[in-house]
Structures are given as C-alpha cells and as structure tokens.
mmCIF file of C-alpha atoms in Angstrom:
data_model
loop_
_atom_site.group_PDB
_atom_site.id
_atom_site.type_symbol
_atom_site.label_atom_id
_atom_site.label_comp_id
_atom_site.label_asym_id
_atom_site.label_seq_id
_atom_site.Cartn_x
_atom_site.Cartn_y
_atom_site.Cartn_z
ATOM 1 C CA PRO A 1 -75.358 -11.393 105.714
ATOM 2 C CA ALA A 2 -72.677 -12.360 103.811
ATOM 3 C CA ALA A 3 -72.078 -14.610 100.609
ATOM 4 C CA TYR A 4 -69.374 -16.267 99.125
ATOM 5 C CA ALA A 5 -69.113 -18.460 95.435
ATOM 6 C CA TYR A 6 -66.335 -20.425 93.992
ATOM 7 C CA SER A 7 -67.052 -21.201 90.737
ATOM 8 C CA LYS A 8 -66.233 -21.423 86.690
ATOM 9 C CA SER A 9 -68.230 -20.525 83.690
ATOM 10 C CA MET A 10 -66.650 -22.414 80.697
ATOM 11 C CA LEU A 11 -67.561 -22.219 76.655
ATOM 12 C CA ASP A 12 -67.076 -23.748 73.668
ATOM 13 C CA GLY A 13 -67.771 -21.490 70.769
ATOM 14 C CA VAL A 14 -66.586 -17.881 68.950
ATOM 15 C CA ALA A 15 -68.443 -17.162 73.128
ATOM 16 C CA ALA A 16 -65.767 -18.326 74.756
ATOM 17 C CA ASP A 17 -63.231 -16.187 73.061
ATOM 18 C CA THR A 18 -64.089 -12.498 71.976
ATOM 19 C CA VAL A 19 -60.764 -12.614 69.800
ATOM 20 C CA ASP A 20 -61.678 -15.358 67.586
ATOM 21 C CA SER A 21 -64.767 -16.435 65.678
ATOM 22 C CA ILE A 22 -65.595 -19.717 63.735
ATOM 23 C CA GLN A 23 -63.085 -19.842 60.993
ATOM 24 C CA PRO A 24 -62.560 -23.510 58.552
ATOM 25 C CA PHE A 25 -60.360 -25.450 60.535
ATOM 26 C CA THR A 26 -59.999 -24.387 63.412
ATOM 27 C CA PRO A 27 -58.409 -27.023 65.108
ATOM 28 C CA SER A 28 -60.088 -29.597 67.713
ATOM 29 C CA GLY A 29 -60.642 -28.438 71.237
ATOM 30 C CA TYR A 30 -59.315 -24.992 69.988
ATOM 31 C CA LEU A 31 -62.664 -22.270 71.082
ATOM 32 C CA ARG A 32 -62.939 -23.811 74.078
ATOM 33 C CA GLY A 33 -62.245 -22.120 77.123
ATOM 34 C CA ARG A 34 -63.228 -20.061 80.380
ATOM 35 C CA SER A 35 -66.044 -17.471 79.571
ATOM 36 C CA PRO A 36 -65.661 -14.567 79.967
ATOM 37 C CA TYR A 37 -68.037 -13.352 82.229
ATOM 38 C CA ASP A 38 -66.184 -16.059 84.399
ATOM 39 C CA ARG A 39 -65.132 -14.559 87.683
ATOM 40 C CA THR A 40 -63.482 -18.263 89.854
ATOM 41 C CA GLN A 41 -64.485 -15.978 93.578
ATOM 42 C CA ILE A 42 -66.825 -13.728 94.817
ATOM 43 C CA ALA A 43 -67.706 -12.037 97.818
ATOM 44 C CA THR A 44 -70.259 -10.212 99.487
ATOM 45 C CA ILE A 45 -70.793 -8.737 103.399
ATOM 46 C CA SER A 46 -73.078 -6.257 103.817
ATOM 47 C CA GLY A 47 -74.583 -4.935 107.329
ATOM 48 C CA ILE A 48 -77.405 -2.386 109.071
ATOM 49 C CA TYR A 49 -76.249 -1.389 113.015
ATOM 50 C CA ASP A 50 -78.015 1.239 114.634
ATOM 51 C CA LEU A 51 -76.396 3.901 116.007
ATOM 52 C CA PRO A 52 -76.765 4.036 120.092
ATOM 53 C CA PHE A 53 -77.863 6.592 120.670
ATOM 54 C CA GLY A 54 -81.280 8.900 121.328
ATOM 55 C CA HIS A 55 -84.651 7.699 122.998
ATOM 56 C CA GLY A 56 -84.694 3.847 123.597
ATOM 57 C CA ARG A 57 -81.000 3.930 122.167
ATOM 58 C CA GLN A 58 -77.648 2.619 125.095
ATOM 59 C CA TYR A 59 -76.793 6.440 125.098
ATOM 60 C CA MET A 60 -78.434 9.795 125.660
ATOM 61 C CA SER A 61 -82.343 7.853 126.167
ATOM 62 C CA SER A 62 -82.602 10.733 128.313
ATOM 63 C CA SER A 63 -82.626 13.336 125.880
ATOM 64 C CA ASN A 64 -85.155 15.758 125.301
ATOM 65 C CA ALA A 65 -86.828 16.306 121.438
ATOM 66 C CA PHE A 66 -84.572 18.851 120.358
ATOM 67 C CA LEU A 67 -81.016 16.790 121.260
ATOM 68 C CA ASP A 68 -82.756 13.768 119.873
ATOM 69 C CA GLY A 69 -84.351 14.761 116.967
ATOM 70 C CA VAL A 70 -79.775 15.303 115.985
ATOM 71 C CA ILE A 71 -78.430 12.366 117.317
ATOM 72 C CA GLY A 72 -80.741 10.293 117.596
ATOM 73 C CA GLY A 73 -82.532 7.013 115.031
ATOM 74 C CA TRP A 74 -79.045 7.839 112.882
ATOM 75 C CA GLU A 75 -78.324 4.572 110.820
ATOM 76 C CA PHE A 76 -75.397 2.642 108.885
ATOM 77 C CA THR A 77 -76.079 0.821 105.771
ATOM 78 C CA SER A 78 -72.901 -1.171 104.183
ATOM 79 C CA ILE A 79 -71.763 -3.255 101.167
ATOM 80 C CA VAL A 80 -68.829 -4.891 100.233
ATOM 81 C CA SER A 81 -67.769 -6.281 97.252
ATOM 82 C CA TYR A 82 -65.176 -8.365 96.379
ATOM 83 C CA GLN A 83 -64.771 -10.522 92.271
ATOM 84 C CA SER A 84 -61.124 -11.460 91.156
ATOM 85 C CA GLY A 85 -60.692 -11.466 87.518
ATOM 86 C CA SER A 86 -61.890 -11.549 84.157
ATOM 87 C CA PRO A 87 -60.233 -13.852 81.792
ATOM 88 C CA LEU A 88 -57.791 -12.963 79.718
ATOM 89 C CA SER A 89 -56.576 -14.092 76.170
ATOM 90 C CA PHE A 90 -53.936 -13.336 74.332
ATOM 91 C CA ASN A 91 -54.498 -12.438 70.623
ATOM 92 C CA VAL A 92 -51.638 -11.954 67.561
ATOM 93 C CA PRO A 93 -52.220 -8.272 65.649
ATOM 94 C CA GLY A 94 -52.994 -9.037 62.206
ATOM 95 C CA ALA A 95 -54.553 -11.411 60.413
ATOM 96 C CA THR A 96 -52.096 -14.031 60.360
ATOM 97 C CA LEU A 97 -55.062 -16.841 59.009
ATOM 98 C CA GLY A 98 -55.119 -14.705 56.147
ATOM 99 C CA ASN A 99 -59.237 -15.035 54.613
ATOM 100 C CA GLY A 100 -59.430 -11.653 57.701
ATOM 101 C CA TYR A 101 -59.246 -14.491 60.163
ATOM 102 C CA GLY A 102 -56.217 -13.671 63.513
ATOM 103 C CA THR A 103 -55.449 -15.817 65.879
ATOM 104 C CA ARG A 104 -54.004 -16.213 69.273
ATOM 105 C CA ALA A 105 -50.737 -15.719 70.656
ATOM 106 C CA ASN A 106 -47.798 -18.915 71.128
ATOM 107 C CA LEU A 107 -46.629 -19.472 74.884
ATOM 108 C CA VAL A 108 -43.257 -19.278 74.856
ATOM 109 C CA GLY A 109 -42.867 -18.507 79.042
ATOM 110 C CA ASP A 110 -44.495 -17.629 82.330
ATOM 111 C CA PRO A 111 -46.974 -14.703 82.301
ATOM 112 C CA HIS A 112 -47.201 -13.880 85.593
ATOM 113 C CA ILE A 113 -44.919 -11.190 87.136
ATOM 114 C CA SER A 114 -44.552 -10.811 90.990
ATOM 115 C CA ASN A 115 -45.184 -7.054 90.922
ATOM 116 C CA GLN A 116 -48.039 -6.698 88.453
ATOM 117 C CA SER A 117 -48.968 -2.769 88.164
ATOM 118 C CA PRO A 118 -50.859 -0.440 85.588
ATOM 119 C CA GLN A 119 -47.552 -0.327 83.955
ATOM 120 C CA GLN A 120 -46.578 -3.881 83.099
ATOM 121 C CA TRP A 121 -49.737 -7.006 84.870
ATOM 122 C CA PHE A 122 -48.303 -9.330 82.944
ATOM 123 C CA ASN A 123 -45.001 -10.593 80.974
ATOM 124 C CA PRO A 124 -44.730 -10.034 77.265
ATOM 125 C CA ALA A 125 -41.885 -11.422 76.779
ATOM 126 C CA ALA A 126 -44.018 -14.840 77.731
ATOM 127 C CA PHE A 127 -45.917 -14.408 74.006
ATOM 128 C CA ALA A 128 -44.468 -14.412 70.670
ATOM 129 C CA ALA A 129 -46.318 -14.255 67.000
ATOM 130 C CA PRO A 130 -47.288 -17.415 65.883
ATOM 131 C CA PRO A 131 -45.969 -18.262 61.915
ATOM 132 C CA ALA A 132 -48.503 -17.113 59.131
ATOM 133 C CA TYR A 133 -50.872 -19.619 58.123
ATOM 134 C CA THR A 134 -50.280 -21.800 61.309
ATOM 135 C CA TYR A 135 -53.107 -21.334 65.293
ATOM 136 C CA GLY A 136 -51.122 -20.194 68.512
ATOM 137 C CA SER A 137 -50.797 -22.172 71.033
ATOM 138 C CA SER A 138 -52.076 -19.716 74.141
ATOM 139 C CA GLY A 139 -54.899 -20.578 76.018
ATOM 140 C CA ILE A 140 -58.505 -18.445 76.826
ATOM 141 C CA GLY A 141 -58.125 -17.028 79.561
ATOM 142 C CA ILE A 142 -54.842 -18.378 81.185
ATOM 143 C CA MET A 143 -54.562 -15.805 83.561
ATOM 144 C CA ASN A 144 -57.093 -13.101 85.178
ATOM 145 C CA GLY A 145 -56.899 -9.247 84.813
ATOM 146 C CA PRO A 146 -57.022 -6.494 87.948
ATOM 147 C CA GLY A 147 -59.763 -7.796 90.559
ATOM 148 C CA TYR A 148 -62.395 -5.776 92.116
ATOM 149 C CA PHE A 149 -63.294 -4.513 95.656
ATOM 150 C CA ASP A 150 -65.848 -1.986 96.391
ATOM 151 C CA LEU A 151 -67.346 -0.489 99.778
ATOM 152 C CA ASP A 152 -70.524 1.261 99.477
ATOM 153 C CA THR A 153 -71.991 3.121 102.302
ATOM 154 C CA ASN A 154 -75.105 4.474 103.181
ATOM 155 C CA LEU A 155 -76.389 7.273 106.628
ATOM 156 C CA LEU A 156 -79.752 7.516 107.224
ATOM 157 C CA LYS A 157 -81.855 9.152 109.856
ATOM 158 C CA ASN A 158 -85.737 8.958 110.304
ATOM 159 C CA PHE A 159 -87.357 12.406 111.363
ATOM 160 C CA HIS A 160 -91.179 11.584 111.634
ATOM 161 C CA PHE A 161 -94.204 14.045 111.538
ATOM 162 C CA THR A 162 -96.450 10.955 112.712
ATOM 163 C CA GLU A 163 -96.135 7.291 113.154
ATOM 164 C CA SER A 164 -96.607 6.642 109.130
ATOM 165 C CA LYS A 165 -95.467 9.580 107.805
ATOM 166 C CA TYR A 166 -91.993 10.769 107.538
ATOM 167 C CA ILE A 167 -88.880 12.359 105.604
ATOM 168 C CA GLN A 168 -85.150 10.206 105.295
ATOM 169 C CA PHE A 169 -81.723 12.099 105.163
ATOM 170 C CA ARG A 170 -79.414 9.724 103.632
ATOM 171 C CA TRP A 171 -76.293 10.129 102.985
ATOM 172 C CA GLU A 172 -74.730 7.336 99.971
ATOM 173 C CA MET A 173 -71.024 6.514 99.634
ATOM 174 C CA PHE A 174 -70.189 4.692 96.242
ATOM 175 C CA ASN A 175 -66.989 3.523 96.905
ATOM 176 C CA ALA A 176 -65.926 4.787 99.635
ATOM 177 C CA LEU A 177 -62.647 3.697 100.192
ATOM 178 C CA ASN A 178 -62.167 5.770 96.518
ATOM 179 C CA HIS A 179 -60.533 2.192 95.319
ATOM 180 C CA VAL A 180 -58.814 1.967 91.852
ATOM 181 C CA ASN A 181 -60.466 -0.371 90.830
ATOM 182 C CA TYR A 182 -58.180 -0.785 86.791
ATOM 183 C CA ASN A 183 -59.064 -2.225 83.596
ATOM 184 C CA ASN A 184 -58.024 -5.098 81.865
ATOM 185 C CA PRO A 185 -54.623 -4.473 80.211
ATOM 186 C CA GLY A 186 -53.656 -4.060 76.142
ATOM 187 C CA THR A 187 -53.333 -7.978 75.497
ATOM 188 C CA THR A 188 -52.247 -7.584 71.469
ATOM 189 C CA ILE A 189 -49.153 -8.677 71.930
ATOM 190 C CA GLY A 190 -46.468 -6.708 69.339
ATOM 191 C CA VAL A 191 -47.826 -3.159 70.001
ATOM 192 C CA GLY A 192 -47.039 -0.409 72.256
ATOM 193 C CA SER A 193 -49.919 -0.974 74.483
ATOM 194 C CA THR A 194 -48.431 -4.704 75.598
ATOM 195 C CA GLY A 195 -49.302 -5.746 78.836
ATOM 196 C CA GLU A 196 -50.627 -1.668 80.703
ATOM 197 C CA ILE A 197 -53.999 -0.401 82.173
ATOM 198 C CA PHE A 198 -54.393 2.793 80.702
ATOM 199 C CA SER A 199 -58.143 3.053 82.650
ATOM 200 C CA ALA A 200 -60.293 1.922 85.713
ATOM 201 C CA GLY A 201 -63.461 2.031 87.506
ATOM 202 C CA PRO A 202 -65.527 5.312 89.110
ATOM 203 C CA ALA A 203 -63.828 7.012 91.925
ATOM 204 C CA ARG A 204 -66.125 7.463 94.238
ATOM 205 C CA ILE A 205 -69.070 8.700 94.460
ATOM 206 C CA MET A 206 -70.754 11.032 96.875
ATOM 207 C CA GLN A 207 -74.182 12.097 97.467
ATOM 208 C CA PHE A 208 -77.582 13.156 99.148
ATOM 209 C CA ALA A 209 -80.998 12.323 99.651
ATOM 210 C CA LEU A 210 -83.902 13.645 101.582
ATOM 211 C CA LYS A 211 -87.090 11.283 100.480
ATOM 212 C CA LEU A 212 -90.839 11.912 102.031
ATOM 213 C CA TYR A 213 -92.870 8.444 102.796
ATOM 214 C CA PHE A 214 -96.522 8.940 103.375
#
C-alpha cells in the first residue's frame, strides 16, 4: 500500500512562528504564516514479501523438515517514508524592537542556492538586520529545511511448535540505508553558524528479537 499527501498548514499568531511572540503594535498579518509542523509533501510506501522457498512455496517445496526449517517460511517487510522539510524563518539576534522583543530579518535577496549542503543551506547574504525598532520584512516559513527519507526493513521467520504456538525470529533495521537526515540549519543572521547544519537524525539502528506466540 501507498499513501501521499500534499498540503499546507497555516497559523495566525504566536504559534505560527517560534521566533516571534504576541507583542504591542505588531503589523497586521505579521504573525501569519506556515505552521512549524507544515510538510508540503508526505509519502509512505509499505510492502510484505514472502520469500518463495520451503514447503508450500515456489522453490524447494519438497525439502525435508530440517532444510525447510532453515530456508522456509521467511518473510520480508519494508516501509519507505519521505516528507519535505519544515518551514524556516529568519530572525535577528537581540531585542532590536526594545522591551525584550526581537524581530525577523529583512529579505534583501534570494535565499535559495543551487547546491545546498550542511556547510551552507541558504544564502546568508539574502538577509539583513532591519533598523532598530522596526520589523523585518521576511515572512514566516519562506523556505524549507532538509527533507526526511527513511527505509525501515524487517526479516522474520516463524518456528511452529503447534498450529497456534510458535517462536518468531525478527531482524529489524531502522534507517536501513543509513541515510543522513539533517536537522535544520541555524537561522539567526549575522552569527558564525548562520546557514550551517551541525546535527542529524539517528543513523542505522539494527536489532534482533525472538517473540513467543502462545
């Protein structure tokens, strides 16, 4: 089975932007933008495949009980997941509005670059600090952070004692391809880490398990 969603989530208020908060004299619509949880595209594909070996299968169906116990009855499952990146907003360091309030940066160029990397996910020169006590012109969630891709797999086999009682062996891998899912870059302009990514999601995790069904 497969599932795909194309959507857009918007909020109007403090929850729309984790940088800004409700403050006096905020321009109308300034806090309206993409939700931090907005993912434009989400896709999932899953499947189950019975390996064709052993009793009742296409190959080696006449194998003896010992051989069937070794090669027969294996099942492979997988889940592939993808989602586009989370929305990024760009802020200015410090309380430039006064009274402890900060603001977003001014947008003065194109923040998108052709070869995104952990060393530079966007163009820092596209942003500038607004004059003191003024609101920045850049919007909320104007570009995406890194997307997410994951393949989880499971190889399992049931060893039956009776019709309803058996032990199940499981070999499970999460992020089986060991794909690097980068976290979001630094979005505070004018600092040394602007546009850089310093962390990522978990690497491949592998585990073996035995489950008793009775």
